[in-house]
Coordinates of C-alpha atoms in Angstrom, one line a residue:
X1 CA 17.6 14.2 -26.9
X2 CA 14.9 12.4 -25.9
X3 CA 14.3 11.4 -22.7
X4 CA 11.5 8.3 -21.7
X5 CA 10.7 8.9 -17.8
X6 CA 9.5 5.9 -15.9
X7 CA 7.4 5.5 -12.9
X8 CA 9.8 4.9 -9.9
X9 CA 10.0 2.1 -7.4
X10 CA 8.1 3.5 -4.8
X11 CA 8.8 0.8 -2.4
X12 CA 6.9 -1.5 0.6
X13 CA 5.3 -4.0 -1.9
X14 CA 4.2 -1.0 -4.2
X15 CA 4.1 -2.2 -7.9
X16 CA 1.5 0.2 -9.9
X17 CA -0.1 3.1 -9.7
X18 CA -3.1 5.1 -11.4
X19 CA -2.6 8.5 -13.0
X20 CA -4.8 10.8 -11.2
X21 CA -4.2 13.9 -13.0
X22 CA -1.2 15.1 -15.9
X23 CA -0.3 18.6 -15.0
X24 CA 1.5 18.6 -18.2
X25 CA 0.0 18.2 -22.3
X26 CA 1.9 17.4 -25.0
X27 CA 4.3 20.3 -26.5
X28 CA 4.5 22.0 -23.1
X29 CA 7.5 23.5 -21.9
X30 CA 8.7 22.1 -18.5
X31 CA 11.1 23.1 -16.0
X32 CA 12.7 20.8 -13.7
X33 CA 11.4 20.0 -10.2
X34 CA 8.0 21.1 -11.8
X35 CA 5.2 18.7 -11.2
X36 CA 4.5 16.2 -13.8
X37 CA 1.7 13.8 -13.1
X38 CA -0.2 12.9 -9.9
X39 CA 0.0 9.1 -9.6
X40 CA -2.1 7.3 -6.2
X41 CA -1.4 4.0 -4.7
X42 CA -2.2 2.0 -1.9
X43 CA 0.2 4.0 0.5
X44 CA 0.0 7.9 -0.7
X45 CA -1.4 10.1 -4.1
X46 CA 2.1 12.1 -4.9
X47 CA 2.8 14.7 -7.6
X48 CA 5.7 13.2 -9.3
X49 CA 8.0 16.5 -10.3
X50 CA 10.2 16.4 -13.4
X51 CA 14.4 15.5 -13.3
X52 CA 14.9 17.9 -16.2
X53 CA 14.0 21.2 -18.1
X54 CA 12.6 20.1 -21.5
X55 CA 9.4 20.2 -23.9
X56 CA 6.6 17.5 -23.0
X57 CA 6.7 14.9 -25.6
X58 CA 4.1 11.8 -25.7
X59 CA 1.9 10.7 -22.5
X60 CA 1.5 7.2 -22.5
X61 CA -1.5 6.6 -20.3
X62 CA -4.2 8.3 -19.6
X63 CA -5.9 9.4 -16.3
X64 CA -7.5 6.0 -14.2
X65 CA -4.8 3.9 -15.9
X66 CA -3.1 1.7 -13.6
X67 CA 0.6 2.0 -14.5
X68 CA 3.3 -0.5 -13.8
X69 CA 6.3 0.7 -12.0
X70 CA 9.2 0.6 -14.3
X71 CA 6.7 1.8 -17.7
X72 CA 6.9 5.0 -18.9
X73 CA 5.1 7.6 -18.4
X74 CA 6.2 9.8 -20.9
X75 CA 8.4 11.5 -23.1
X76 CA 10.4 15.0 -22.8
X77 CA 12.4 16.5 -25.2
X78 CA 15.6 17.6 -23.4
X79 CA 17.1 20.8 -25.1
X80 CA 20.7 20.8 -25.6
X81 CA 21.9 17.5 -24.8
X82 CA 21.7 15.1 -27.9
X83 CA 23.5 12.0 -26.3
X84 CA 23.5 12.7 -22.9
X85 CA 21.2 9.9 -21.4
X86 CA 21.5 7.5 -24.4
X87 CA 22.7 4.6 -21.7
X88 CA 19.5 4.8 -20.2
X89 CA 17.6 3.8 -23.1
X90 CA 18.2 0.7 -24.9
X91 CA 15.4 -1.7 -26.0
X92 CA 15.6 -4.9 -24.4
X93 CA 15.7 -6.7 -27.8
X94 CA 18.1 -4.9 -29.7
X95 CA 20.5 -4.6 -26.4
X96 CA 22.7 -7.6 -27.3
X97 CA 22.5 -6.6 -31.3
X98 CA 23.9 -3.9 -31.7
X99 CA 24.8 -1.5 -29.1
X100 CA 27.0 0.9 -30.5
X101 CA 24.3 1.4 -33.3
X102 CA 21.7 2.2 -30.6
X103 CA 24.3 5.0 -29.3
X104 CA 23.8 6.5 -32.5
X105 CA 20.2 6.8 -33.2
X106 CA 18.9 8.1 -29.8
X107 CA 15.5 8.1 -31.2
X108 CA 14.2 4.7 -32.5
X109 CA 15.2 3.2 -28.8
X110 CA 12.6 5.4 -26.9
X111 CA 9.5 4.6 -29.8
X112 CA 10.6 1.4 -30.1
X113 CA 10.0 0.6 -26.1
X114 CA 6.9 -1.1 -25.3
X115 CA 4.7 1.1 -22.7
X116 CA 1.5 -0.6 -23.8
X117 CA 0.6 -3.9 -22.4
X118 CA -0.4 -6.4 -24.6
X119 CA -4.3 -7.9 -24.4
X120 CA -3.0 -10.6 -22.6
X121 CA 0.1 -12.8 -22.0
X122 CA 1.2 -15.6 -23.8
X123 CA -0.4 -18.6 -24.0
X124 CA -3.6 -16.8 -23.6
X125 CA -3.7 -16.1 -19.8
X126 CA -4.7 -12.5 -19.2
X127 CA -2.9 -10.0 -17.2
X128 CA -2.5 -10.4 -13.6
X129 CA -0.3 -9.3 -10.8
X130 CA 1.6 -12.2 -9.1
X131 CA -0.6 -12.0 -5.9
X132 CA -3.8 -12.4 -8.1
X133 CA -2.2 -15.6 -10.0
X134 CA -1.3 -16.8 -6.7
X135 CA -4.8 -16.4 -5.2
X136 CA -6.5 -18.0 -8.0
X137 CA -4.1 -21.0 -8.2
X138 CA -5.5 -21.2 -4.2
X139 CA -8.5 -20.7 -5.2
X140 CA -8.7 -23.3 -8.4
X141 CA -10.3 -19.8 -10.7
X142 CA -8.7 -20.5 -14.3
X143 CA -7.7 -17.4 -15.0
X144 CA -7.9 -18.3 -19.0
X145 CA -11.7 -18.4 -18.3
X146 CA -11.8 -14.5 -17.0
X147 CA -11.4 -11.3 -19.0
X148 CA -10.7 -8.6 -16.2
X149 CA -12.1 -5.5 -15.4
X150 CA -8.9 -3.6 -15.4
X151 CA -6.5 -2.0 -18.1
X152 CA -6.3 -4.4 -21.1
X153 CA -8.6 -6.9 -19.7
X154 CA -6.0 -7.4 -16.6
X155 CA -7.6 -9.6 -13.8
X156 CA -7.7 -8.1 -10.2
X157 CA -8.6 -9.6 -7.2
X158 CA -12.1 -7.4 -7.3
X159 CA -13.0 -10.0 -10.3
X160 CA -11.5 -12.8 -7.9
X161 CA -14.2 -12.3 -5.7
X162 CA -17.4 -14.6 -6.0
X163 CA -15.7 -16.1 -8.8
X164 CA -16.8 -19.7 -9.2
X165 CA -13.6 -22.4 -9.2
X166 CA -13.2 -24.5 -11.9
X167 CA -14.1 -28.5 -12.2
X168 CA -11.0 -30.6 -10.2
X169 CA -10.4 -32.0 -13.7
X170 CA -9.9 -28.6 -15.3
X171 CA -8.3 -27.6 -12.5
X172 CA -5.2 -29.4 -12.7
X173 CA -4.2 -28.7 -16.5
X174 CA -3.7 -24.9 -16.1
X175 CA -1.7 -24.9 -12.9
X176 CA 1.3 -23.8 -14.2
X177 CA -0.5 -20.7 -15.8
X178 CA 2.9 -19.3 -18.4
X179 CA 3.0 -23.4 -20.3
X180 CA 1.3 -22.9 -23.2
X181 CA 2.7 -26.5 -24.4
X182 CA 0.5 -28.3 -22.6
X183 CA -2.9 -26.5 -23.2
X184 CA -3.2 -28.9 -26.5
X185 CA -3.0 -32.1 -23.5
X186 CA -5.9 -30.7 -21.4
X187 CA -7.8 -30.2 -24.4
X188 CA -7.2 -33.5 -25.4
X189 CA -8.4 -35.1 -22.1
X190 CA -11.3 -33.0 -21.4
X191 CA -12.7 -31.8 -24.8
X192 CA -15.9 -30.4 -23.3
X193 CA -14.5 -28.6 -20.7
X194 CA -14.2 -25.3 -21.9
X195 CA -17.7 -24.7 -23.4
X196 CA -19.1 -26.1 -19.7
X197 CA -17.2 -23.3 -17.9
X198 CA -18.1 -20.7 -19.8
X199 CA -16.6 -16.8 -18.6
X200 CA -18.7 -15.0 -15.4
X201 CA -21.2 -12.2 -16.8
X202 CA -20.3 -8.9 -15.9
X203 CA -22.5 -7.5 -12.9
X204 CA -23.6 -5.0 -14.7
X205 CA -26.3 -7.1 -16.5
X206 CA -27.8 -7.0 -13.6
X207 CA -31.3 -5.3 -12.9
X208 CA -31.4 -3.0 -9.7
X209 CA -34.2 -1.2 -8.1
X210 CA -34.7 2.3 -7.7
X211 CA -33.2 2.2 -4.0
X212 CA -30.0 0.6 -5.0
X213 CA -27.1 1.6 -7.2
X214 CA -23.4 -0.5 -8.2
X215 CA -20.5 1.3 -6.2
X216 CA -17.1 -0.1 -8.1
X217 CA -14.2 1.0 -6.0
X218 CA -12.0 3.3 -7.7
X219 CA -8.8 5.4 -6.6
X220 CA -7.5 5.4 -3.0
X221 CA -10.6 3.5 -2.2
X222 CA -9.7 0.9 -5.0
X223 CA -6.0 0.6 -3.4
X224 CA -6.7 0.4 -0.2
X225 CA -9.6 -2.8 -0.9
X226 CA -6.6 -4.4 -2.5
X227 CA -4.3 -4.3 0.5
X228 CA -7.0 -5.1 2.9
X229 CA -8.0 -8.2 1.6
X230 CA -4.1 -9.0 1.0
X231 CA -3.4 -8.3 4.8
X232 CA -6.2 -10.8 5.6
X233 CA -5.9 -13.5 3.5
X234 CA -2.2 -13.6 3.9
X235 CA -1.7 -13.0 7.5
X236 CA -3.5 -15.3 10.5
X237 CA -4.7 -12.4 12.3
X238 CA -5.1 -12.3 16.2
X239 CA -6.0 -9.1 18.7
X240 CA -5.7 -9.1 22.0
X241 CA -7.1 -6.4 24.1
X242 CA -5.7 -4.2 27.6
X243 CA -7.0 -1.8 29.4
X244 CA -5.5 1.5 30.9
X245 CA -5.3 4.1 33.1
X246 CA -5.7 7.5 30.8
X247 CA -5.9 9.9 33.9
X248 CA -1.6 10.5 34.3
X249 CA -1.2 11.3 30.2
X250 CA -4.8 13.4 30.2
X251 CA -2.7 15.5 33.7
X252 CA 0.4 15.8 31.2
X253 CA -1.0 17.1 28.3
X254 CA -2.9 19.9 30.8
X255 CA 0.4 20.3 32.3
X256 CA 2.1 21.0 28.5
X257 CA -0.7 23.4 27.4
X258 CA -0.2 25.4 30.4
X259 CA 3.4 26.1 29.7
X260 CA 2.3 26.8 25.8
X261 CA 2.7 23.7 24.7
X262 CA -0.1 21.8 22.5
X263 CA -0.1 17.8 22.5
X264 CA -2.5 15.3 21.7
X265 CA -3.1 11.4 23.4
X266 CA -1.8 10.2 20.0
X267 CA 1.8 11.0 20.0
X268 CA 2.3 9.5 23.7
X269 CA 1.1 6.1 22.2
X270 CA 3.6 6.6 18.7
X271 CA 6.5 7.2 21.3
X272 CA 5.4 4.2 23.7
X273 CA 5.5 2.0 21.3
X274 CA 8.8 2.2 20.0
X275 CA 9.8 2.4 23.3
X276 CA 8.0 -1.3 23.9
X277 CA 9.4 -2.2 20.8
X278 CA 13.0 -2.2 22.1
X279 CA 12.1 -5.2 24.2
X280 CA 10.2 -6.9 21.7
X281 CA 11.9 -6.9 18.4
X282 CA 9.7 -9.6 16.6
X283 CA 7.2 -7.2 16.6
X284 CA 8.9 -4.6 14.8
X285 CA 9.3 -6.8 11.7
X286 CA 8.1 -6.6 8.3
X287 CA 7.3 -10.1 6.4
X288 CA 9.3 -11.1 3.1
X289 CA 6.6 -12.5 1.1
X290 CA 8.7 -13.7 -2.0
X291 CA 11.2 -15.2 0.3
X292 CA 9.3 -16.1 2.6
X293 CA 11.2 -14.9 5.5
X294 CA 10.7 -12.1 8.2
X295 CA 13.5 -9.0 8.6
X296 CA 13.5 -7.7 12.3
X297 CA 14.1 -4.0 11.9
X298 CA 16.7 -2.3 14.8
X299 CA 15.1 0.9 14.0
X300 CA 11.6 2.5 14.5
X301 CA 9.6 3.8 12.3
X302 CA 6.0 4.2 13.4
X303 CA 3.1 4.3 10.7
X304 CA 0.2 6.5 12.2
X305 CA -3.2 5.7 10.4
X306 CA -4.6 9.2 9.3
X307 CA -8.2 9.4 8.2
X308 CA -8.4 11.8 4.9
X309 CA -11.5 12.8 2.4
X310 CA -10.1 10.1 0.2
X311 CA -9.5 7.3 2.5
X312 CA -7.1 5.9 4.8
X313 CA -3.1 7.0 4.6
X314 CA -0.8 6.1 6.8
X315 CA 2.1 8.6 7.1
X316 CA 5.5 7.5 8.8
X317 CA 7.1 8.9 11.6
X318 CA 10.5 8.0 11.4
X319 CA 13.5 7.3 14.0
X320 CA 10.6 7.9 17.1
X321 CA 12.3 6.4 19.4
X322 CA 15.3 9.6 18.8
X323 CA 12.7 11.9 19.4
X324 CA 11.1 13.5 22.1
X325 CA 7.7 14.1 22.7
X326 CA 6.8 17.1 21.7
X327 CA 9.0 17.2 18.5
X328 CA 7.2 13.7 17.7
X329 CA 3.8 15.8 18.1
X330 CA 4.8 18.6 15.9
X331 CA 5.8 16.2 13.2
X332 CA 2.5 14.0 13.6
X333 CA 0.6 17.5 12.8
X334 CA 2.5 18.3 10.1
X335 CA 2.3 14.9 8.5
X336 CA -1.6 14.7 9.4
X337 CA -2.2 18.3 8.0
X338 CA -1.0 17.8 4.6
X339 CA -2.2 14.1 4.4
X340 CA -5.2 15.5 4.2
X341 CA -4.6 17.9 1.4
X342 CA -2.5 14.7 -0.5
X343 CA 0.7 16.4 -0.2
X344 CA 2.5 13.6 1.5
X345 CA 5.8 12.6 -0.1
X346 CA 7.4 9.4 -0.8
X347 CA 9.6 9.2 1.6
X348 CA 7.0 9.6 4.4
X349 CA 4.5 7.3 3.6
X350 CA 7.1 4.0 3.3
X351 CA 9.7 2.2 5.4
X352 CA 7.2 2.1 8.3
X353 CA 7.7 -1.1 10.9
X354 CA 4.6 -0.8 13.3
X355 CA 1.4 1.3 12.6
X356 CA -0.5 3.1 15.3
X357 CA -4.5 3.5 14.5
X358 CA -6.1 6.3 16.8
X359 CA -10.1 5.9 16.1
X360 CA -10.6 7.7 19.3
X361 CA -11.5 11.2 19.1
X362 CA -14.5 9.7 16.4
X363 CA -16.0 7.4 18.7
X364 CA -15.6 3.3 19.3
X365 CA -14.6 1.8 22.9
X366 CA -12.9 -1.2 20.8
X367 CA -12.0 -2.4 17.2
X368 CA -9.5 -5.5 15.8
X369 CA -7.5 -3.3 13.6
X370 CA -6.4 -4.9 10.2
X371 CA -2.5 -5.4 10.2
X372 CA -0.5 -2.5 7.7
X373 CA 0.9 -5.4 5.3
X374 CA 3.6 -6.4 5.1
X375 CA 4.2 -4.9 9.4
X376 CA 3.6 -7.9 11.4
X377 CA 2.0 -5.6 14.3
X378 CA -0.9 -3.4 14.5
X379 CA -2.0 -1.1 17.6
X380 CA -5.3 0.8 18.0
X381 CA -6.4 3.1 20.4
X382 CA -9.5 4.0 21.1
X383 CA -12.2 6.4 23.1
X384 CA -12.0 7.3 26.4
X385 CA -14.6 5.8 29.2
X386 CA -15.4 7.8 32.4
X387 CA -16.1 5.4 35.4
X388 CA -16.8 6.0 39.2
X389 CA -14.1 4.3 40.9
X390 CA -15.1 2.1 44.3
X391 CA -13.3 5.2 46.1
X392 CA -15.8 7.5 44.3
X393 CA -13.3 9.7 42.3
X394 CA -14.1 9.6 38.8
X395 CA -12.0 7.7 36.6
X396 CA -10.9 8.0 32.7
X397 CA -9.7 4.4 30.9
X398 CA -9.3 3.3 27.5
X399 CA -9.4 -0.1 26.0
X400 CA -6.2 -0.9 23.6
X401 CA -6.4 -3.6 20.6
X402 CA -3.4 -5.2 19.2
X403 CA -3.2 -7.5 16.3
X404 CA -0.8 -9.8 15.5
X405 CA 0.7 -11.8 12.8
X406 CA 0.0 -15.4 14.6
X407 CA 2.6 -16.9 12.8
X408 CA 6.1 -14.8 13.9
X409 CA 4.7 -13.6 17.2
X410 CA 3.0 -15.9 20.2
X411 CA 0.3 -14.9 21.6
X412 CA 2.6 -14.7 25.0
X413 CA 4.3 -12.3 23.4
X414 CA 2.1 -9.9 22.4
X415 CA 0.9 -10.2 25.7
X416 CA 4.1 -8.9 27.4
X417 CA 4.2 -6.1 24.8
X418 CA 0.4 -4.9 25.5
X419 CA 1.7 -5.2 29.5
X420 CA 4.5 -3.1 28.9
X421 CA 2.5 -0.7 27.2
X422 CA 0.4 -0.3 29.8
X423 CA 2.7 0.3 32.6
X424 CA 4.5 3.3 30.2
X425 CA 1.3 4.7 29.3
X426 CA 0.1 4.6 33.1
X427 CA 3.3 6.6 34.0
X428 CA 4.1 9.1 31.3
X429 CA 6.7 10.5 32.6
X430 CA 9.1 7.2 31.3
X431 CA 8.3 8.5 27.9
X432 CA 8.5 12.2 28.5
X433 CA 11.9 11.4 30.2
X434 CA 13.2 9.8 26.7

């Protein structure tokens, strides 16, 4: 039988991802739990193994495609078992037709399945993800104007950018972008509109000198420019800054590596904060956008920022405030270690409800971190200071920066959080004891 398999949900606000590398070709045998396909997104690259022992059929995409989640990927022949996952597979327009039919002619369901995106959607508006048709609706961009630099001509918000708006007049015709009924009205009202607002050139045109060069951002770095400028334009950032104390956790971590026992300054500020977070539950949220609602979370899962070859990944450390210190340090190596060589799975890069952001041992006295959409709550830590106090004996401090979704939590509040903080921070031995 043949069996289609589809990208999977992947979670946190994840909808696509772009095929890094096949591992597989067409006609090769395949054993389950071997990997498939490497497939990057905004959160994690992950090889993506195979649920069953078959022959490789037809790949649908190629590598640098950006795939929706719920397309397929691709085909693999399943030896053995001729009407096994038949349920699985009915095309959406002959589902109500004909079902028992479909039963019998396993086949025509998994060609007949569209995996290929169309050029663009109906009534001529070209692809686009629903947070791109909502920023250009904000915006006034026509997106019938633009042909997109992604797959298929699909808009994203890189081709957003410096984009001009459209005339007020123009403006108003196309705002519901799927009613194709009424683009016969706005020609009717402005007939010269559309040859006055003609499509932007691509860049490329452009001359450069010698001494510069285009740099399109592609991959992880692609992903992550996407989420950025969604965390910023969505959420009313504000930071406030604290400073602390850093001699009593710089005496504990001596005091652990004298009895054996290896530590680092980031896993006292991971377990910290989900101790804070007990008393501060509206920062331990994560924002609904379609909704438009907030979910308090009664559990804590810290996201720890970790700075790989490719770019930024933040790995998830999950029930902290269950585990000690120094298991919480052993598991922040581990996740660190193979973040780095992108072998990170699913299940540890999503779910988190706070992020920590540790730019310290690089360098940096103070930064406004950008908020790990769609978290509500951001902490970064940064490098130490040595100052001569008035009694003479020297002194190590650090600043701390947390950012805040303005619009669930009060600037009051994050105030009291920052406070507690500090006073756990300052005595270590409130976290060691938990």
């Amino acid at each position: 039988m043949l069996y289609s398999f589809k990208l999977p949900d992947i979670g946190e606000g994840v909808s696509e991802g772009e095929i890094v590398k096949w591992h597989v070709q067409s006609g090769e045998h395949i054993s389950r739990d071997q990997d498939m396909v490497e497939v990057m997104t905004d959160k994690v690259t992950v090889n993506i193994p195979s649920p069953v022992d078959g022959t490789v059929g037809k790949l649908y995409y190629e590598e640098g495609s950006i795939v929706e989640v719920g397309k397929v990927l691709l085909d693999i022949r399943v030896e053995g078992e001729p009407e096994e996952p038949q349920p699985e597979e009915p095309a959406p327009a002959e589902e109500q037709q004909a079902p028992v039919q479909e039963e019998e002619k396993p086949a025509p369901p998994q060609v007949a399945e569209a995996v290929e995106e169309p050029e663009e959607s109906p009534g001529g508006i070209p692809l686009a993800s629903p947070a791109v048709r909502r920023i250009a609706r904000e915006r006034g961009i026509r997106l019938s104007d633009m042909r997109g630099s992604g797959p298929n001509g699909r808009v994203t918000l890189e081709d957003l950018e410096g984009e001009a708006p459209a005339p007020p007049a123009a403006r108003e015709q196309p705002r519901e972008e799927p009613a194709a009924a009424e683009a016969p009205k706005a020609e009717e009202k402005i007939p010269v509109s559309e040859p006055e607002a003609p499509a932007r050139k691509p860049a490329e045109t452009e001359a450069l000198s010698e001494n510069e060069e285009i740099l399109v951002p592609k991959g992880l770095r692609r992903l992550i420019f996407e989420k950025m400028t969604k965390s910023k334009q969505i959420i009313p950032h504000f930071t406030i800054f604290e400073e602390i104390n850093v001699g009593p956790i710089r005496e504990n971590v001596e005091k652990l590596k004298r009895d054996g026992i290896t530590v680092t300054f980031t896993p006292f500020f991971v377990k910290a904060a989900a101790l804070a977070l007990k008393d501060f539950p509206y920062l331990n949220a994560t924002y609904d956008e379609e909704n438009r609602r907030y979910i308090l979370k009664k559990y804590y899962n810290i996201g720890v920022a970790i700075d790989t070859p490719d770019g930024l990944t933040v790995a998830v450390a999950k029930g902290v405030g269950r585990k000690s210190l120094v298991a919480l340090s052993s598991e922040i190596s581990d996740l660190a270690g193979r973040a780095r060589e992108n072998k990170l799975k699913l299940d540890e890069v999503q779910g988190s409800t706070f992020t920590v952001t540790n730019v310290g041992s690089i360098a940096g006295i103070m930064s406004t971190p950008i908020i790990n959409y769609p978290e509500v709550a951001i902490l970064g830590v940064h490098r130490t200071l040595t100052e001569i106090g008035k009694d003479g004996v020297e002194k190590e401090k650090m600043y701390l920066s947390l950012s805040c979704d303005h619009r669930l939590v009060d600037g009051a509040v994050a105030a009291r959080f920052i406070k507690r903080l500090k006073g756990l921070l300052e005595e270590p031995i409130l976290i060691l004891s938990q």
